[in-house]
Tab-separated table of C-alpha atoms and ligand atoms in Angstrom:
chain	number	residue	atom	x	y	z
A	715	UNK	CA	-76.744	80.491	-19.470
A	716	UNK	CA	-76.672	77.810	-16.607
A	717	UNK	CA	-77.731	74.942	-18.907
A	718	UNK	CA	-73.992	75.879	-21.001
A	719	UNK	CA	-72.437	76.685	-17.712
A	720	UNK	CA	-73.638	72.983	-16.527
A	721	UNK	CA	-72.684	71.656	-20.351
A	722	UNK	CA	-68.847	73.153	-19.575
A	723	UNK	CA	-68.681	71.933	-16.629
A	724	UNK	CA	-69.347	68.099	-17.663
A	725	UNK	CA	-67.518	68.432	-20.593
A	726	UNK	CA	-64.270	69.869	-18.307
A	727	UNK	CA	-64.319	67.304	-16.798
A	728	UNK	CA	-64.684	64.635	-19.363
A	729	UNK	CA	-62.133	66.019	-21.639
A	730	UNK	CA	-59.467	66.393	-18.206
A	731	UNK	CA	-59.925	70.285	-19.380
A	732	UNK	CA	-58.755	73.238	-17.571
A	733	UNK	CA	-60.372	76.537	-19.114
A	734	UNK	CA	-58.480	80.251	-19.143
A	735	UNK	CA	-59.761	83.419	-20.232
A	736	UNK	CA	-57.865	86.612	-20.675
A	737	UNK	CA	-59.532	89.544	-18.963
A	738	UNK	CA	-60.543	91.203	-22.443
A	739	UNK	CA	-63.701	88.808	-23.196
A	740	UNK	CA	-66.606	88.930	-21.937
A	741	UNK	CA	-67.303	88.985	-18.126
A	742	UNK	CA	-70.169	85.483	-18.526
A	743	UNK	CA	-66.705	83.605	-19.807
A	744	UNK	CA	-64.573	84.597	-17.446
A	745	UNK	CA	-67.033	83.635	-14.735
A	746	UNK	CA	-67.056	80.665	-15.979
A	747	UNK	CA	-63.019	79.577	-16.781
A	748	UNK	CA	-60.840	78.302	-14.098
A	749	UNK	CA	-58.300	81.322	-14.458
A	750	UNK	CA	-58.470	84.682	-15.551
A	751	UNK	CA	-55.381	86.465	-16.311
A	752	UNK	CA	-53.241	88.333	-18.242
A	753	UNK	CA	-50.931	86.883	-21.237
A	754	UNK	CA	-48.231	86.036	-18.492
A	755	UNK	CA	-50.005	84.745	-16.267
A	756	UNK	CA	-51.951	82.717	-18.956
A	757	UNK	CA	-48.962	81.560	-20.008
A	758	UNK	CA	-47.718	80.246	-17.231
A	759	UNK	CA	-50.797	78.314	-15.838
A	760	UNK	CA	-51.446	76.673	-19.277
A	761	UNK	CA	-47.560	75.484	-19.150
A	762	UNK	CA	-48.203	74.071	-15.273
A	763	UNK	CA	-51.352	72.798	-14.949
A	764	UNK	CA	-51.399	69.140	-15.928
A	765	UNK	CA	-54.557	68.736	-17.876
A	766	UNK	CA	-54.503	67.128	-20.870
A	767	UNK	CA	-56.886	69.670	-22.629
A	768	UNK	CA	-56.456	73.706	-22.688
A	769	UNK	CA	-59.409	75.663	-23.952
A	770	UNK	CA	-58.072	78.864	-24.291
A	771	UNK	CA	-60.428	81.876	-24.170
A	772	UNK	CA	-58.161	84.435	-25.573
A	773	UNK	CA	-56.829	85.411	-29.049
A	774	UNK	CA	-54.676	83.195	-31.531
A	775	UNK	CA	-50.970	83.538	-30.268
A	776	UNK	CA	-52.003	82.914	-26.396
A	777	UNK	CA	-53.709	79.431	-27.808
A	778	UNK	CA	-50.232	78.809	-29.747
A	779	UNK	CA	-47.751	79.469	-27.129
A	780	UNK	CA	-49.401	77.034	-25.152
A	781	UNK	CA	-49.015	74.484	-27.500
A	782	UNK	CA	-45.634	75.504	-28.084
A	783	UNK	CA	-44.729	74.993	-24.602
A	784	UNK	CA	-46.450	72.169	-23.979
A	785	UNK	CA	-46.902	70.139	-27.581
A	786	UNK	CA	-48.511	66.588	-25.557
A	787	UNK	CA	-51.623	69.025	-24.838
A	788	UNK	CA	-54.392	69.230	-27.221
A	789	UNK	CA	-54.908	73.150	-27.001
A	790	UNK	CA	-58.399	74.404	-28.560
A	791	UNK	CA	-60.201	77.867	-28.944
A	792	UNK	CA	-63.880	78.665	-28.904
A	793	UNK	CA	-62.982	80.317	-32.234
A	794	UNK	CA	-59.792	79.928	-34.067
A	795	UNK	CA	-60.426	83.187	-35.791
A	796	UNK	CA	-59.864	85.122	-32.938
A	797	UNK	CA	-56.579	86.842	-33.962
A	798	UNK	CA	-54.440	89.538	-32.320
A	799	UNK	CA	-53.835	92.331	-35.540
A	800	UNK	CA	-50.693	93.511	-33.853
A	801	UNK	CA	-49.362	90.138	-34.252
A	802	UNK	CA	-49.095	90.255	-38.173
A	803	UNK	CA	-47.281	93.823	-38.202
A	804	UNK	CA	-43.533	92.427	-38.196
A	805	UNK	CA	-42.620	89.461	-40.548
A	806	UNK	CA	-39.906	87.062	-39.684
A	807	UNK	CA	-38.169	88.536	-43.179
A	808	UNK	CA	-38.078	92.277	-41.596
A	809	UNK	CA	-36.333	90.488	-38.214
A	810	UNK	CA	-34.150	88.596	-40.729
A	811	UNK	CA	-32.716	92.187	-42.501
A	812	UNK	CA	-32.187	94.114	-39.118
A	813	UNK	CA	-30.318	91.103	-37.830
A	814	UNK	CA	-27.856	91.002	-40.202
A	815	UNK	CA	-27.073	94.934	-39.857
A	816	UNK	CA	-25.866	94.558	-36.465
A	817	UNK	CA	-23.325	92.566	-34.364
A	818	UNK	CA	-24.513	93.263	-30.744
A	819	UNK	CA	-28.351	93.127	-31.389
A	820	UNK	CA	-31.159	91.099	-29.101
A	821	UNK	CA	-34.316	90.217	-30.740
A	822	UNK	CA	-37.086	91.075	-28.361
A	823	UNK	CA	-40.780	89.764	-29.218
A	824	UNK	CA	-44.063	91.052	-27.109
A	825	UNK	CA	-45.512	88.142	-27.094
A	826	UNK	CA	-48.274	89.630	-29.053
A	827	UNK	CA	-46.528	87.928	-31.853
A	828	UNK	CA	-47.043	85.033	-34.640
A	829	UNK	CA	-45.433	81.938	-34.083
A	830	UNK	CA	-43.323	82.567	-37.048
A	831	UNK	CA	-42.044	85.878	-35.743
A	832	UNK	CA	-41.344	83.902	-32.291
A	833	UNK	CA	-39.163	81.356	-34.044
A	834	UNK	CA	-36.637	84.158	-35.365
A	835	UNK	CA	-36.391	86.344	-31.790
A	836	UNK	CA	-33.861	86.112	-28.928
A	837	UNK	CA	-36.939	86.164	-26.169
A	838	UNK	CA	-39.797	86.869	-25.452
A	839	UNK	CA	-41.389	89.423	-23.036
A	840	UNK	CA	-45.039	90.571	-22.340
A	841	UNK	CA	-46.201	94.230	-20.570
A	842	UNK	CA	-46.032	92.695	-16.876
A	843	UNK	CA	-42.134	91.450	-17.391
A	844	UNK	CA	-40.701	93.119	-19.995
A	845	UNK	CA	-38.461	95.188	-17.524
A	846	UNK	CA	-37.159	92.817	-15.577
A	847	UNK	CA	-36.250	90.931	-19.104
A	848	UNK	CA	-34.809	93.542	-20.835
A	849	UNK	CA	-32.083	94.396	-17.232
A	850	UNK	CA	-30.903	90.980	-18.154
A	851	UNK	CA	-29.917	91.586	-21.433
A	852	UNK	CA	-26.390	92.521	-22.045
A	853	UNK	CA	-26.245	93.860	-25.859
A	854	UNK	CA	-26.445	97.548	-26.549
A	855	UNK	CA	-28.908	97.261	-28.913
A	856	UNK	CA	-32.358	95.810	-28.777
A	857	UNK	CA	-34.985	94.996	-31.692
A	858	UNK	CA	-38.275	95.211	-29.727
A	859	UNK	CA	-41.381	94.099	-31.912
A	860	UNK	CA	-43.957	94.720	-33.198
A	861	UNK	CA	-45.381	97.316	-30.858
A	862	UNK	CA	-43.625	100.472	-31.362
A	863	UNK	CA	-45.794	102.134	-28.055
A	864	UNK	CA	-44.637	99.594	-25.424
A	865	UNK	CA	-41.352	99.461	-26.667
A	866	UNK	CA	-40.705	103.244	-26.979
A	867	UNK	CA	-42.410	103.142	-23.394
A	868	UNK	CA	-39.715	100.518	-21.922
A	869	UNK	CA	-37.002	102.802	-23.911
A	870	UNK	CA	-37.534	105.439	-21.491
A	871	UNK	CA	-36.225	102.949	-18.854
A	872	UNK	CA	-33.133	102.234	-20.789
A	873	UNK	CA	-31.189	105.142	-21.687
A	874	UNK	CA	-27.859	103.219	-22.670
A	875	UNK	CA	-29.728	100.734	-24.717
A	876	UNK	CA	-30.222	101.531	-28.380
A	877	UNK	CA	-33.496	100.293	-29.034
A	878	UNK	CA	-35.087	99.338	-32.616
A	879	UNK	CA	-38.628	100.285	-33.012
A	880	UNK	CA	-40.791	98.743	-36.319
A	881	UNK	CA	-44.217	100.585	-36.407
A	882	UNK	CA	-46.571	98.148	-34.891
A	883	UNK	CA	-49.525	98.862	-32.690
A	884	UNK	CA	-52.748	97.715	-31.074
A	885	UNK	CA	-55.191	99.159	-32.862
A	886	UNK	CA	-57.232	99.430	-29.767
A	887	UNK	CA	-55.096	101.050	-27.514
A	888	UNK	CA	-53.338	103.266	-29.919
A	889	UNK	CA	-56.912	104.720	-31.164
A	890	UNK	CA	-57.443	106.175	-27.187
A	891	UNK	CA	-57.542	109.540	-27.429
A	892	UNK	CA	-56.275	111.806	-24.615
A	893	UNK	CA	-59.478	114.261	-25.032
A	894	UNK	CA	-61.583	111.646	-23.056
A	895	UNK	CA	-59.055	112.821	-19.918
A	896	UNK	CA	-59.692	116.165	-19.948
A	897	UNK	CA	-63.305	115.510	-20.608
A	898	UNK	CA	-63.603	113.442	-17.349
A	899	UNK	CA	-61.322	114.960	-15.265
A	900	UNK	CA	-63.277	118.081	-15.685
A	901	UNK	CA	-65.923	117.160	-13.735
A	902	UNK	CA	-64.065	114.402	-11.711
A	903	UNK	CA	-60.620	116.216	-11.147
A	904	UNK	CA	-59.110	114.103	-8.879
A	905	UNK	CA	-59.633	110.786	-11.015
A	906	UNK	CA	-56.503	108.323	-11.293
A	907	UNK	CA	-55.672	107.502	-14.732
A	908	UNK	CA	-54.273	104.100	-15.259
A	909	UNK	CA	-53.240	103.152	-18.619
A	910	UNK	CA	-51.595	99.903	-20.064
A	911	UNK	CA	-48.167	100.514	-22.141
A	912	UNK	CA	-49.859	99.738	-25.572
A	913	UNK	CA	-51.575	103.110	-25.298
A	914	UNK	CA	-49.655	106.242	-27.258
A	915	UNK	CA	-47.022	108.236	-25.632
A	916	UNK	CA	-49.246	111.239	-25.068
A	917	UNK	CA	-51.350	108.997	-22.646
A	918	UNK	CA	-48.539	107.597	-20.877
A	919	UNK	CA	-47.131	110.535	-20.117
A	920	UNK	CA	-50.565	112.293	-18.107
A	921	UNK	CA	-51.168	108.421	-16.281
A	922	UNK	CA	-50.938	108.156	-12.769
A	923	UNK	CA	-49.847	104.328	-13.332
A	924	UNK	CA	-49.164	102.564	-15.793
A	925	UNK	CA	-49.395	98.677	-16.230
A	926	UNK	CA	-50.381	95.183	-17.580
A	927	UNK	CA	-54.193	94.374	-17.422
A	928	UNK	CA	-53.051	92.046	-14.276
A	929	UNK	CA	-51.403	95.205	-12.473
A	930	UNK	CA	-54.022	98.120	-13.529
A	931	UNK	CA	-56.807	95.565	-11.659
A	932	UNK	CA	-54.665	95.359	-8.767
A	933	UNK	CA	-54.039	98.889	-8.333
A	934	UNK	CA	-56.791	100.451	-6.799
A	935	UNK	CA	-56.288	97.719	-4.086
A	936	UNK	CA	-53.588	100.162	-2.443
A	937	UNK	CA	-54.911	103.648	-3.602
A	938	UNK	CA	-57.138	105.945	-1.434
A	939	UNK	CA	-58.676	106.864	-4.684
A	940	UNK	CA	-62.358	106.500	-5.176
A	941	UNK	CA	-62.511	107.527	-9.069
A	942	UNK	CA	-60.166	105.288	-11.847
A	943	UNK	CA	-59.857	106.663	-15.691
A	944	UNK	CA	-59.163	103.093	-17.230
A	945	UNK	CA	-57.109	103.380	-20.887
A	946	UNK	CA	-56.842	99.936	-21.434
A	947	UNK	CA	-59.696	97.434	-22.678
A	948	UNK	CA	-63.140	97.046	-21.774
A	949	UNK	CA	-63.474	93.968	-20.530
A	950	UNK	CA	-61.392	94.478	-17.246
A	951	UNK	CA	-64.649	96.440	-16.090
A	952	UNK	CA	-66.037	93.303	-15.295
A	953	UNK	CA	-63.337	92.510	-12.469
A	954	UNK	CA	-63.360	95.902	-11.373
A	955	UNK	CA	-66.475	96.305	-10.687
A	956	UNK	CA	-66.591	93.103	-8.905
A	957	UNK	CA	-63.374	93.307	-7.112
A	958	UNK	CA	-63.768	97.274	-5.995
A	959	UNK	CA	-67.739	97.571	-5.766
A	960	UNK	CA	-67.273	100.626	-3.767
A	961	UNK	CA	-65.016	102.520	-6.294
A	962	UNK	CA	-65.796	104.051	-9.663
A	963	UNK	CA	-64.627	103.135	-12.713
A	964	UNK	CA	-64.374	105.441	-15.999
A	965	UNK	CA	-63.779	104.816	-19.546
A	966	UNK	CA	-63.113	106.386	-22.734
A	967	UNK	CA	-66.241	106.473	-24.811
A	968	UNK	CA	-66.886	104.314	-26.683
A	969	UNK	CA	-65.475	101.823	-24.415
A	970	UNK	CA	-62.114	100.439	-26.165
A	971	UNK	CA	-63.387	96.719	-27.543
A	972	UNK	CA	-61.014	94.311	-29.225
A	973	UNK	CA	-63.146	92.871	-31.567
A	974	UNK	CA	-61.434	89.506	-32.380
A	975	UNK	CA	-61.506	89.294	-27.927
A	976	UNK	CA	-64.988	89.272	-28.166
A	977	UNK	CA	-65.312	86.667	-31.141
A	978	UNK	CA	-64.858	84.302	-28.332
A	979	UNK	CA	-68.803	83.337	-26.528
A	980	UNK	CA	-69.863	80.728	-24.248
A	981	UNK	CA	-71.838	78.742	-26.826
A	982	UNK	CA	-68.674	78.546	-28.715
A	983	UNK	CA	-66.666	77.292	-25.534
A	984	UNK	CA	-69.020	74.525	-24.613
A	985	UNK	CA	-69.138	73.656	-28.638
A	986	UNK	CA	-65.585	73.725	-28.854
A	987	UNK	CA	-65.040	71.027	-25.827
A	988	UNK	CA	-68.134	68.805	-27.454
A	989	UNK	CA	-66.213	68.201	-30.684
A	990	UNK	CA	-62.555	68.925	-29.999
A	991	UNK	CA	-62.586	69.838	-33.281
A	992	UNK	CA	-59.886	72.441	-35.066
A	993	UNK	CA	-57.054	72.195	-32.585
A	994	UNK	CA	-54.167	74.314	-32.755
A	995	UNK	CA	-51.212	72.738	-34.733
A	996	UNK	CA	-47.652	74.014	-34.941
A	997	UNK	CA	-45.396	72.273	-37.319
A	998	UNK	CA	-42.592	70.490	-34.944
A	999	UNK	CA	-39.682	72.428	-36.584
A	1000	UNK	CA	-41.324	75.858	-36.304
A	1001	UNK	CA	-42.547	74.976	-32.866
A	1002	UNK	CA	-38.799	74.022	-31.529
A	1003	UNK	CA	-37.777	77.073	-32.959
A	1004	UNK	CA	-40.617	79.556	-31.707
A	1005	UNK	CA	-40.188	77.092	-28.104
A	1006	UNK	CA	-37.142	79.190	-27.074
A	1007	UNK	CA	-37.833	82.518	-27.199
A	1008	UNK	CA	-40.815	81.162	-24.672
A	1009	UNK	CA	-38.899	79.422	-22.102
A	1010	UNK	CA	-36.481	82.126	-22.432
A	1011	UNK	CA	-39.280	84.759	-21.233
A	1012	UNK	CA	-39.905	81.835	-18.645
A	1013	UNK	CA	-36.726	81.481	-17.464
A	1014	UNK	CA	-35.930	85.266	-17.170
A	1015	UNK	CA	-39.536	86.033	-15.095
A	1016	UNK	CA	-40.525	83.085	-13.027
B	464	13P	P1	-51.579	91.871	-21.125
B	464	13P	O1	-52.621	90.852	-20.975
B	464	13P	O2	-50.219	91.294	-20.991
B	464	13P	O3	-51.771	93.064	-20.267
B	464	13P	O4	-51.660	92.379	-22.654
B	464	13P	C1	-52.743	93.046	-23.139
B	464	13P	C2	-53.193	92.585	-24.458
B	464	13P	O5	-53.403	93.345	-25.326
B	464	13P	C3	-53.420	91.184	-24.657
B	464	13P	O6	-53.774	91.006	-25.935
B	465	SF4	FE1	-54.256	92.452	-29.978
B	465	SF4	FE2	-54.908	94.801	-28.978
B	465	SF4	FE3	-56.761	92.889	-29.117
B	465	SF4	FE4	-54.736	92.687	-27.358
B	465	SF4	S1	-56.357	94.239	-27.374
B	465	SF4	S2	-55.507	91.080	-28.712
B	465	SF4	S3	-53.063	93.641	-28.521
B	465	SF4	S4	-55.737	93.893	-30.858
């Protein structure tokens, strides 16, 4: 572990590299990246910081909206198979037909989306500023995509906005079942639950807070609360624990895992930096296209 630790480390800095990791893989990678973060904030450091290489520890459409925002970068993954499922629910063609049957419509795209998608929406948004995006937006209706839980969740903050909801879904978050409450609460009754907006209705509704990845880790910060039922992936435990070690952290069981999150391993990391091979590529037309619906989201939340 310290010999790849050492072999990332040289190679960073050979290859002008600057690594990020989102806070769903494993805890040895994001020990070892430069910043850890949600897809926001992710977003925003690979689009500032002025390497020239961005190894992106994270799933396919983080890696590609770096590159859309910032095409002179070479932008590489430790596995370019790592792919977000929710991000292949809507097709451009379904954004296409609902377009054309309305007038006053806004395109809105978590940005748990594929480039493709990206290049027919209005803006972007992810769960940390999709609220403050969507009080800017002046149409009466709104197409949210693809994830039908967050945006039926931000509906409930809306009530004069008509809003559009396809049925997409994280298949991790959506499979949460509100049993594991009850089941924990029982014996720890005065547990917080804390619950990211991908998770179903029923959950939202019984959560004490609930937020990105970014802003569930910072809660307990400001809560007398010694006991936290987590609905959102496993991989934030690793903060958590480090961040709060006096506090106690519950999840459902088994432990919610995104698969295609954990794809992504150190070996593959320090490989990935040694060859620079496979980075991502965006054809220059789709990438113009897909480019402002991200500086958009920018623009709106910075
Ligand atoms: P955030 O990182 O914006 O909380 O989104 C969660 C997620 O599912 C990322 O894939
Ligand atoms: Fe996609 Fe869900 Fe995995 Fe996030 S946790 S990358 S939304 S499948």
């Amino acid at each position: 572990m310290n010999d790849l630790i050492s072999r990332l480390e040289t190679l960073k800095a050979q290859r002008d590299a600057v690594v990020l990791a989102h806070y769903y893989v494993d805890g040895d990678i994001q020990d070892a990246a430069d910043y850890v973060g949600d897809s926001y904030y992710l977003s925003t450091i690979a689009k500032n910081r002025p390497h020239q290489t961005i190894l992106f520890c994270g799933v396919r459409f983080m890696a590609e909206s770096a590159k859309i925002l910032s095409p002179e970068k070479t932008v590489l993954m430790p596995d370019t198979l790592a792919d977000c499922p929710m991000a292949h629910m809507v097709t451009p063609e379904y954004v296409n037909d609902i377009r054309s049957a309305y007038s006053d419509l806004t395109v809105v795209c978590y940005i748990n989306s594929t480039t493709e998608t990206k290049a027919v929406s209005d803006v972007c948004v992810t769960s940390s500023n999709a609220k403050k995006i969507i009080s800017a937006i002046d149409t009466k209706n709104i197409l949210f995509i693809p994830d039908r839980n967050l945006g039926s969740y931000l509906q409930g903050f809306f009530p004069e906005k008509n809003f559009i909801l396809p049925n997409g879904c994280c298949p991790v978050h959506d499979n949460l079942q509100i049993e594991d409450i009850s089941s924990i609460k029982s014996s720890i009754p005065d547990a917080l639950v804390l619950s990211h907006p991908e998770c179903a209705s029923d959950i939202i509704k019984v959560s004490d807070f609930v937020g990105s990845t970014s802003e569930i880790i910072a809660f307990p910060a400001q809560s007398a609360a010694h006991n936290f039922i987590i609905y959102t992936e496993n991989g934030v435990a690793h903060i958590l624990k480090k961040k709060y070690p006096s506090k106690v952290f519950h999840f459902p069981s088994p432990p919610p895992v995104c698969k295609d999150m954990k794809m992504i391993t150190l070996e593959k990391a320090v490989h990935a930096l040694e060859t620079m091979a496979n980075p991502i590529e965006v054809p220059e037309s789709l990438r113009k296209a897909a480019q402002k619906s991200l500086v958009r989201m920018h623009e709106l939340a910075d």
